mmCIF file of C-alpha atoms and ligand atoms in Angstrom:
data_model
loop_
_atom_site.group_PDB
_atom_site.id
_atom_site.type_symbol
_atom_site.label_atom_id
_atom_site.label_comp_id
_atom_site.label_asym_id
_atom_site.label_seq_id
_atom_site.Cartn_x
_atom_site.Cartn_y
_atom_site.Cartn_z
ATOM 1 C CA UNK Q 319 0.000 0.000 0.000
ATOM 2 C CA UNK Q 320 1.117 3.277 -0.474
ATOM 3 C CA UNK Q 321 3.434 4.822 2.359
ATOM 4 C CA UNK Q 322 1.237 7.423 3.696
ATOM 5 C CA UNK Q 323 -1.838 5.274 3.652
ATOM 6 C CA UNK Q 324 0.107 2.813 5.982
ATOM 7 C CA UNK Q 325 0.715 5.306 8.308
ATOM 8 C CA UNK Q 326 -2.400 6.653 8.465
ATOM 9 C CA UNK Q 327 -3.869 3.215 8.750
ATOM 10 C CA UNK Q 328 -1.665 1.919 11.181
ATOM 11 C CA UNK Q 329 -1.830 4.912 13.909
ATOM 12 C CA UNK Q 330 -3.562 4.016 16.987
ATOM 13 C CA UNK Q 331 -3.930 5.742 20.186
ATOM 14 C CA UNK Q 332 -1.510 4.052 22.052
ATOM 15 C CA UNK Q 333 -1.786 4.207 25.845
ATOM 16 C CA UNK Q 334 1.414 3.127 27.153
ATOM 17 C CA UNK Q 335 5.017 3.684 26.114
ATOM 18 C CA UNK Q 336 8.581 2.385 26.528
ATOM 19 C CA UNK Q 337 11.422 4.959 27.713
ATOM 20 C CA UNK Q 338 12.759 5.796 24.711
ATOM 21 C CA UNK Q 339 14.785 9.232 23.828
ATOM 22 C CA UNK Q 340 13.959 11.237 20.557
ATOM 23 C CA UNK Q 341 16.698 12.965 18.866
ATOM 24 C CA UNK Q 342 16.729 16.203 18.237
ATOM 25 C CA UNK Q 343 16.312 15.322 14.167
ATOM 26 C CA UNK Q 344 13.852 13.515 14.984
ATOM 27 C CA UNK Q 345 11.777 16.065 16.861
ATOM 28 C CA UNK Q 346 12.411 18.200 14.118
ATOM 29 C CA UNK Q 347 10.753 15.823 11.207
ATOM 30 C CA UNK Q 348 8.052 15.542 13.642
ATOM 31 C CA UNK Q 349 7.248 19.174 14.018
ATOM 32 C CA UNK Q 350 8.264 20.316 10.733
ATOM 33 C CA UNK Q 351 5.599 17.736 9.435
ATOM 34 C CA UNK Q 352 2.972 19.767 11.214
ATOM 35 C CA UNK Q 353 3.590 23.138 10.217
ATOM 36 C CA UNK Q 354 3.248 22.009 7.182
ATOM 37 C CA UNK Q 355 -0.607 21.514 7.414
ATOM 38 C CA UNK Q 356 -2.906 23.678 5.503
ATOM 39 C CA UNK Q 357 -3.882 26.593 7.903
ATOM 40 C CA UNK Q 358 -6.405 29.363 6.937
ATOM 41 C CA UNK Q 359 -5.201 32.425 4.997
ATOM 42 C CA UNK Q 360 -1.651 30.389 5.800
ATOM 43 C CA UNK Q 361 -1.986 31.875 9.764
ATOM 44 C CA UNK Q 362 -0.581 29.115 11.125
ATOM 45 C CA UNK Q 363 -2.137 29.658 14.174
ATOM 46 C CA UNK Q 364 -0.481 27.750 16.570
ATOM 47 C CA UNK Q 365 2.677 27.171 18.766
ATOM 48 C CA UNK Q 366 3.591 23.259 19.891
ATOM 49 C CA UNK Q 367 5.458 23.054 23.459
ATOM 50 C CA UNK Q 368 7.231 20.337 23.428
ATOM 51 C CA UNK Q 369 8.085 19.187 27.130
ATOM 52 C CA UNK Q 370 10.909 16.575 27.586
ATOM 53 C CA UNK Q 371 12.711 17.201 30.528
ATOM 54 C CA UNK Q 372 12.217 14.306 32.961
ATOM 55 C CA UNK Q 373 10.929 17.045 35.701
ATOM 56 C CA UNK Q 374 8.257 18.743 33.248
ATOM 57 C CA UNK Q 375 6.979 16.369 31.301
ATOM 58 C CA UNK Q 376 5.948 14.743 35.001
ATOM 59 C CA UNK Q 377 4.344 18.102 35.825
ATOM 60 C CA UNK Q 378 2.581 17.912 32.688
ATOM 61 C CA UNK Q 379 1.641 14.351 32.653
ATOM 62 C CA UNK Q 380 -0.074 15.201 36.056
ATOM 63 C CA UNK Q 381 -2.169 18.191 34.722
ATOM 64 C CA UNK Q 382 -3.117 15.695 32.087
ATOM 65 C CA UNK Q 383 -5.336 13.993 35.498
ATOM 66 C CA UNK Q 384 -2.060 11.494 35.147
ATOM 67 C CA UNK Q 385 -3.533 9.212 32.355
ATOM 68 C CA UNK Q 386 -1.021 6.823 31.331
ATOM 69 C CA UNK Q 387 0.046 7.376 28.432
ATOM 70 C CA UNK Q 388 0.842 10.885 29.496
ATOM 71 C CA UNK Q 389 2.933 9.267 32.438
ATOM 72 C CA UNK Q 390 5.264 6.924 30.023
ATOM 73 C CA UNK Q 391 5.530 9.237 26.672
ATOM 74 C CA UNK Q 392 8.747 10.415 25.984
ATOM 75 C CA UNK Q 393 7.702 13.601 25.325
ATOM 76 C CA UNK Q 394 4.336 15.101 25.858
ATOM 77 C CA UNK Q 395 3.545 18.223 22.766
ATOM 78 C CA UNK Q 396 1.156 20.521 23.960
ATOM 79 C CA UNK Q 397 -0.679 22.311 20.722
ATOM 80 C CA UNK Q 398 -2.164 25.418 21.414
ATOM 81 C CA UNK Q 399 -4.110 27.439 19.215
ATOM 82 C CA UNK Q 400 -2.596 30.893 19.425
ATOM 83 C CA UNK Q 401 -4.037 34.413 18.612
ATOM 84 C CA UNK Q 402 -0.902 36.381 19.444
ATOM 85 C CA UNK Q 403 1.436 35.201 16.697
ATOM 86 C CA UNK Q 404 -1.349 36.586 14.141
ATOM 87 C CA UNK Q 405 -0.137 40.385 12.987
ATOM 88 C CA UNK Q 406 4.065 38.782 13.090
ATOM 89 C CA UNK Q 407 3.073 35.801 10.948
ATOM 90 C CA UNK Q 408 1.649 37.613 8.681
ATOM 91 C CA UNK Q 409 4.651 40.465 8.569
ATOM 92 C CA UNK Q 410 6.431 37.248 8.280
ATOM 93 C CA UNK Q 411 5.094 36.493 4.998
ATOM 94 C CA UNK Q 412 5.574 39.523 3.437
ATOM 95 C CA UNK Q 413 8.886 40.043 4.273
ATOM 96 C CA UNK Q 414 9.363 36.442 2.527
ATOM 97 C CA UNK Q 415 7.191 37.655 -0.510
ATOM 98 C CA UNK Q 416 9.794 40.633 -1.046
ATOM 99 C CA UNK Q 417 12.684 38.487 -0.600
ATOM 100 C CA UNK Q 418 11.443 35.865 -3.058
ATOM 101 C CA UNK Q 419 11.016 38.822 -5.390
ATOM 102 C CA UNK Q 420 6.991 38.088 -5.584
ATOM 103 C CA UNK Q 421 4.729 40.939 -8.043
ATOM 104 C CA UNK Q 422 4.125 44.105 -6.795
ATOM 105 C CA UNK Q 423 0.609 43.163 -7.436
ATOM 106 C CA UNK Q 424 0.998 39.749 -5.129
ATOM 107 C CA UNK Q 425 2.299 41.839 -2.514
ATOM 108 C CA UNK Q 426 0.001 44.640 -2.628
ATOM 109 C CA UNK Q 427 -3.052 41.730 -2.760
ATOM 110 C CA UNK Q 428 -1.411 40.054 -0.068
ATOM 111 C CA UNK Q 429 -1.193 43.210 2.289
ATOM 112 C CA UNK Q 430 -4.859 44.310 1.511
ATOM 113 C CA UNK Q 431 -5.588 40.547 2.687
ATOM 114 C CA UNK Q 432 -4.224 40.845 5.743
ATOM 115 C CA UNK Q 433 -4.880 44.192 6.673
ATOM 116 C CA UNK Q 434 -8.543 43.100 5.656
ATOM 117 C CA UNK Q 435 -8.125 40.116 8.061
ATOM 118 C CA UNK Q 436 -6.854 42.464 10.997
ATOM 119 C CA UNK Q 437 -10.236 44.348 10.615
ATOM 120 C CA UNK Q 438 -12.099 41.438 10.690
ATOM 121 C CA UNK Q 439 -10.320 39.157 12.852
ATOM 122 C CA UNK Q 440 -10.344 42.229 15.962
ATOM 123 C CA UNK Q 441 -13.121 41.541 18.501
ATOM 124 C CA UNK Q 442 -12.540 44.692 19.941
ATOM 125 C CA UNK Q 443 -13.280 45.727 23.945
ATOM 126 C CA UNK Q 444 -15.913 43.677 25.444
ATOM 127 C CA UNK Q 445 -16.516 42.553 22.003
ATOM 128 C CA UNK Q 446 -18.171 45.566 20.911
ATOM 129 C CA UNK Q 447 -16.696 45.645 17.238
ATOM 130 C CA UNK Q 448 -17.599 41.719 17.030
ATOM 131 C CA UNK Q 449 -21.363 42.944 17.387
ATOM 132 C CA UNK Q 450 -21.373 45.427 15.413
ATOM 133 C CA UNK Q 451 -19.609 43.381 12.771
ATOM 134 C CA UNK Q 452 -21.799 40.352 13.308
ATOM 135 C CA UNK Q 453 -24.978 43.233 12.914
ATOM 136 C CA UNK Q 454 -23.304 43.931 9.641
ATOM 137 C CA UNK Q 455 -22.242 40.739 7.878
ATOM 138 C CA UNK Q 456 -26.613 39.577 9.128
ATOM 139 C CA UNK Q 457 -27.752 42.070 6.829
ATOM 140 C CA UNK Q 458 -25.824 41.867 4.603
ATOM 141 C CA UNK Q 459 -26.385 38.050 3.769
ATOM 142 C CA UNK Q 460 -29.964 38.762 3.724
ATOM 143 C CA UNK Q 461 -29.043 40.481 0.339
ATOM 144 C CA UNK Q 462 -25.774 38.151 -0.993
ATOM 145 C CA UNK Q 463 -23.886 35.084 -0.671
ATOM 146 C CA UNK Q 464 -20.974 35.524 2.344
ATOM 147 C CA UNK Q 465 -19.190 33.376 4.903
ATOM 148 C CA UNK Q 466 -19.699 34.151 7.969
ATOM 149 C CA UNK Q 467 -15.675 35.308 9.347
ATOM 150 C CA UNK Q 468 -14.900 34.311 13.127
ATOM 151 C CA UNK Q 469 -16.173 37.692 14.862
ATOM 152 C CA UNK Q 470 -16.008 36.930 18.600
ATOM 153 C CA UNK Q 471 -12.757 35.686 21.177
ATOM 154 C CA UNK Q 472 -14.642 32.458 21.010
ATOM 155 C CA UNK Q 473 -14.998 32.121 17.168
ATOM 156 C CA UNK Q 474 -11.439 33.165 17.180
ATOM 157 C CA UNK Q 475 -10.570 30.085 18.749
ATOM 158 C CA UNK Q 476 -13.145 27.595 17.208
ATOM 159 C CA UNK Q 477 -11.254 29.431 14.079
ATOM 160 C CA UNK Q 478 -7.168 28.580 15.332
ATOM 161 C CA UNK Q 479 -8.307 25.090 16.769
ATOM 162 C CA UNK Q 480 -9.279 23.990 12.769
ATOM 163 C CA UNK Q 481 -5.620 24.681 11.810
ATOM 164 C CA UNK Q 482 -4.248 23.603 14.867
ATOM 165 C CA UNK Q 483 -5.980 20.168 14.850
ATOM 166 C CA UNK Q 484 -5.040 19.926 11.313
ATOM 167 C CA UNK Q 485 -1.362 20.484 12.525
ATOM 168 C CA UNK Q 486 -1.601 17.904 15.565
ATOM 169 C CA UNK Q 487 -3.387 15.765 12.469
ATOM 170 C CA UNK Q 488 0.021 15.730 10.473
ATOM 171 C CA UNK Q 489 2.377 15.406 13.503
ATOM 172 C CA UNK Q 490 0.213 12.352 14.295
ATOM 173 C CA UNK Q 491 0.959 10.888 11.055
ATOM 174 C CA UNK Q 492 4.634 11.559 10.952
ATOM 175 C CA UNK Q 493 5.630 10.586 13.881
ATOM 176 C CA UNK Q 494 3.891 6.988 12.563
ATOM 177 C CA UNK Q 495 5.602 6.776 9.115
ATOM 178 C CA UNK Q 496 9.288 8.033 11.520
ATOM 179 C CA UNK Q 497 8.432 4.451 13.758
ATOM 180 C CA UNK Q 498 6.572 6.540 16.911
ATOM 181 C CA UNK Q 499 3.339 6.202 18.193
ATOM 182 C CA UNK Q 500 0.994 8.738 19.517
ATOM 183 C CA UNK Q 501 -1.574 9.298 21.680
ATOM 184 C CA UNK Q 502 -4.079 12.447 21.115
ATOM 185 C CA UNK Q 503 -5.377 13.854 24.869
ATOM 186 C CA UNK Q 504 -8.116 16.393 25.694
ATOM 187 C CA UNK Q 505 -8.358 14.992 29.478
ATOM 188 C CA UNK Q 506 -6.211 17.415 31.191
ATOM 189 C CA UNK Q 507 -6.660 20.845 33.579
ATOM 190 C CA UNK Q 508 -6.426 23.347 30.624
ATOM 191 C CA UNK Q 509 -6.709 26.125 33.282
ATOM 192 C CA UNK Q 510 -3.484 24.709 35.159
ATOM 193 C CA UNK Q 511 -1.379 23.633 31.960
ATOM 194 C CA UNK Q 512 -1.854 27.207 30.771
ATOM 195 C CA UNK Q 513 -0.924 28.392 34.168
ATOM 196 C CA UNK Q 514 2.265 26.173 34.168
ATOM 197 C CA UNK Q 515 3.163 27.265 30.654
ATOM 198 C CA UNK Q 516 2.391 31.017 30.913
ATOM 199 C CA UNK Q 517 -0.378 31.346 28.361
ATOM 200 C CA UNK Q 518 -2.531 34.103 28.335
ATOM 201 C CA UNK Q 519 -6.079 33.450 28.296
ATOM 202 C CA UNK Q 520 -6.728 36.177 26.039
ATOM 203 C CA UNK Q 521 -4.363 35.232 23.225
ATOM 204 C CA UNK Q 522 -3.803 31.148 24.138
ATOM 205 C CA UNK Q 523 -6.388 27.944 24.125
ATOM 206 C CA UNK Q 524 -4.704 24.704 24.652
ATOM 207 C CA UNK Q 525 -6.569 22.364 21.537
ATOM 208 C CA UNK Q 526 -5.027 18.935 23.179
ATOM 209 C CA UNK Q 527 -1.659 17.020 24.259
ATOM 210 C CA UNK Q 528 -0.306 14.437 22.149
ATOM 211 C CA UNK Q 529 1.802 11.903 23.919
ATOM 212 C CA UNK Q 530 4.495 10.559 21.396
ATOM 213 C CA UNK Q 531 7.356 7.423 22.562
ATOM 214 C CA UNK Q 532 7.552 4.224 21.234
ATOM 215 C CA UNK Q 533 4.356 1.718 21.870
ATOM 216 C CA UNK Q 534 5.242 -0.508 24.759
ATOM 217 C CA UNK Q 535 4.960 -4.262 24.312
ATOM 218 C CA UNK Q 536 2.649 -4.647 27.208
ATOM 219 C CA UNK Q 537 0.199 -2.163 25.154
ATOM 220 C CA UNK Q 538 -2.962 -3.629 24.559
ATOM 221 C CA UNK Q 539 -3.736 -3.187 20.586
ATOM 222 C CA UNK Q 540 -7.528 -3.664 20.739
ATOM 223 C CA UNK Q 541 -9.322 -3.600 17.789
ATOM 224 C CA UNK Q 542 -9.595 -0.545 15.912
ATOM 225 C CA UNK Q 543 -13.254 0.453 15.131
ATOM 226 C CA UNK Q 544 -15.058 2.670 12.904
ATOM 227 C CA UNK Q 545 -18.706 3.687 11.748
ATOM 228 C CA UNK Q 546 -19.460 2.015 8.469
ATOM 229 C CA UNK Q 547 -18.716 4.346 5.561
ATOM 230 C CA UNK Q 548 -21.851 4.508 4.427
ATOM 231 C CA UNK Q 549 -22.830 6.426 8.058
ATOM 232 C CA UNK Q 550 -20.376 8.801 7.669
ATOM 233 C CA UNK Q 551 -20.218 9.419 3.648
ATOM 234 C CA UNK Q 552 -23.245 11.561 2.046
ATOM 235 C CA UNK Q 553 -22.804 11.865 -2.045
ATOM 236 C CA UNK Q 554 -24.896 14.328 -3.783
HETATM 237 C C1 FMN J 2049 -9.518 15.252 20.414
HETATM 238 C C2 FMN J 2049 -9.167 13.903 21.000
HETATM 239 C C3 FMN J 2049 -9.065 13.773 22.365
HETATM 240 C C4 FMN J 2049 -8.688 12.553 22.932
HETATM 241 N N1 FMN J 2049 -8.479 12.475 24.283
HETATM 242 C C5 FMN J 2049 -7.984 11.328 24.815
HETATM 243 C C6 FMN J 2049 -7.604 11.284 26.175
HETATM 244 O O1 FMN J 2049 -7.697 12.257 26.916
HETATM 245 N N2 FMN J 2049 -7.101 10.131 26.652
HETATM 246 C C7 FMN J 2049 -6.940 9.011 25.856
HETATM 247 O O2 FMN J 2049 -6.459 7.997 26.363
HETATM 248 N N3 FMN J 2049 -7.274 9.043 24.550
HETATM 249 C C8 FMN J 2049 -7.778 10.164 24.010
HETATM 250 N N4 FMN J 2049 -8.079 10.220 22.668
HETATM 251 C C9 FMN J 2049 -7.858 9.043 21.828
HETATM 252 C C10 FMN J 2049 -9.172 8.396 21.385
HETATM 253 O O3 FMN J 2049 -9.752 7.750 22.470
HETATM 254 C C11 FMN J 2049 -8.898 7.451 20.229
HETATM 255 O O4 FMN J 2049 -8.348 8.191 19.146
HETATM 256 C C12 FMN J 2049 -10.174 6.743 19.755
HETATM 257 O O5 FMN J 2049 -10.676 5.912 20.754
HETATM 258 C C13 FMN J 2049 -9.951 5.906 18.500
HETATM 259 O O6 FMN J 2049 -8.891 5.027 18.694
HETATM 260 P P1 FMN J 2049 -7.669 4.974 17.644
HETATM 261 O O7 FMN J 2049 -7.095 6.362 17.583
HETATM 262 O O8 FMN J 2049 -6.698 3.978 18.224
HETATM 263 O O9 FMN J 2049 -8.210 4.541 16.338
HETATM 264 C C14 FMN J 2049 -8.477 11.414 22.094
HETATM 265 C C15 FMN J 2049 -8.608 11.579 20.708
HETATM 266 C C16 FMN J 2049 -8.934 12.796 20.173
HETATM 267 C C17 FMN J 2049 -9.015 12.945 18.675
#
């Protein structure tokens, strides 16, 4: 079968590891894999802290309400979806487009996009501008076709979790085809893990923890199941 199907077929969410180190190249494949996800309007929205020191990652694996597989990974990646990096990401990219001697046209597009985006993408004090945005874009559709953009803190976030989960989605996978398992986690104390890693709640949501080491031998590989296809595919 082809490579990537095999990886994606074989994954499981394994729930105990062996002590095993990961290399720094290693770690690297791994994360470069999942910035590499599609993200919306390329924001990347995310940052991955990934906790490996013997001390932390036992702090961590404690706010994750000490599941297992949290206790024996050999390093626990917390993905967060993340606001903040927003307005420098996308300076980022246009400072790249000029280097890599885009159009003036491209560029000019490119900032109108994103200034656009800033607009639209500011809830504003006590999410004021949201509501008067949301007002707007109502009406509006009541006379055209538009998408709806993400107006409030909490849209924001149900916004960066899409790309981040993506992200976490590809990590997954690579670690797989690089000979790691993983195990995806939304059981932990997302108001202490933020604490411990100094998010702000403003700019920061943790979307989950992915435990990654190498499947121990006493793991129990119970049978993988899934809704039939035909519950889950609708063709038109
Ligand atoms: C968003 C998300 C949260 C999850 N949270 C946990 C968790 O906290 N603890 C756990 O042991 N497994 C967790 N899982 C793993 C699922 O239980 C597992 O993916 C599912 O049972 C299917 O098994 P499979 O991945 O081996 O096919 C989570 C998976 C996802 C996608």
């Amino acid at each position: 079968m082809h490579e990537t199907l095999d990886a994606i077929f074989q994954r499981r969410a394994v729930k105990l590891f062996e002590p095993v180190e990961i290399s720094e190249g290693l770690r690297e494949q791994i994360l470069n894999a999942a910035r590499h996800a599609p993200s919306s309007f390329n924001s990347q929205p995310y940052k991955f802290y990934w906790v490996q020191s013997a001390a932390k990652k036992a702090a961590v694996a404690k706010l994750c309400l000490g599941q297992k597989p949290a206790e024996t990974a050999s390093a626990l990646v917390v993905a967060v979806a993340d606001l903040e990096s927003l307005s420098a990401t996308a300076q980022g990219q246009l400072q790249w487009m000029r280097w890599s001697n885009f159009s003036e046209k491209k560029i000019r597009d490119y900032e109108r996009t994103a200034k656009i985006g800033r607009i639209l993408f500011m809830p504003g004090p006590f999410g004021i501008f949201a509501a008067i945005k949301r007002a707007l874009f109502r009406a509006l559709n009541l006379l055209k076709v538009i998408g709806m953009p993400p107006l409030s803190r909490q849209d924001l976030f149900k916004w960066a979790t899409k790309s981040t989960s993506l992200a976490c989605q590809n990590l997954m996978i690579a670690a797989e085809a690089l000979g790691m398992n993983t195990c995806p986690m939304e059981g932990f104390d997302a108001r202490r893990l933020s604490q411990y890693l100094g998010l702000s709640r403003r700019h920061h949501e943790i979307v989950m923890v992915i435990a990654i080491g190498k499947k121990s031998s006493a793991h129990d590989d119970s049978p993988q199941w899934r809704r039939p296809l035909h519950e889950t595919e609708i063709v038109l």
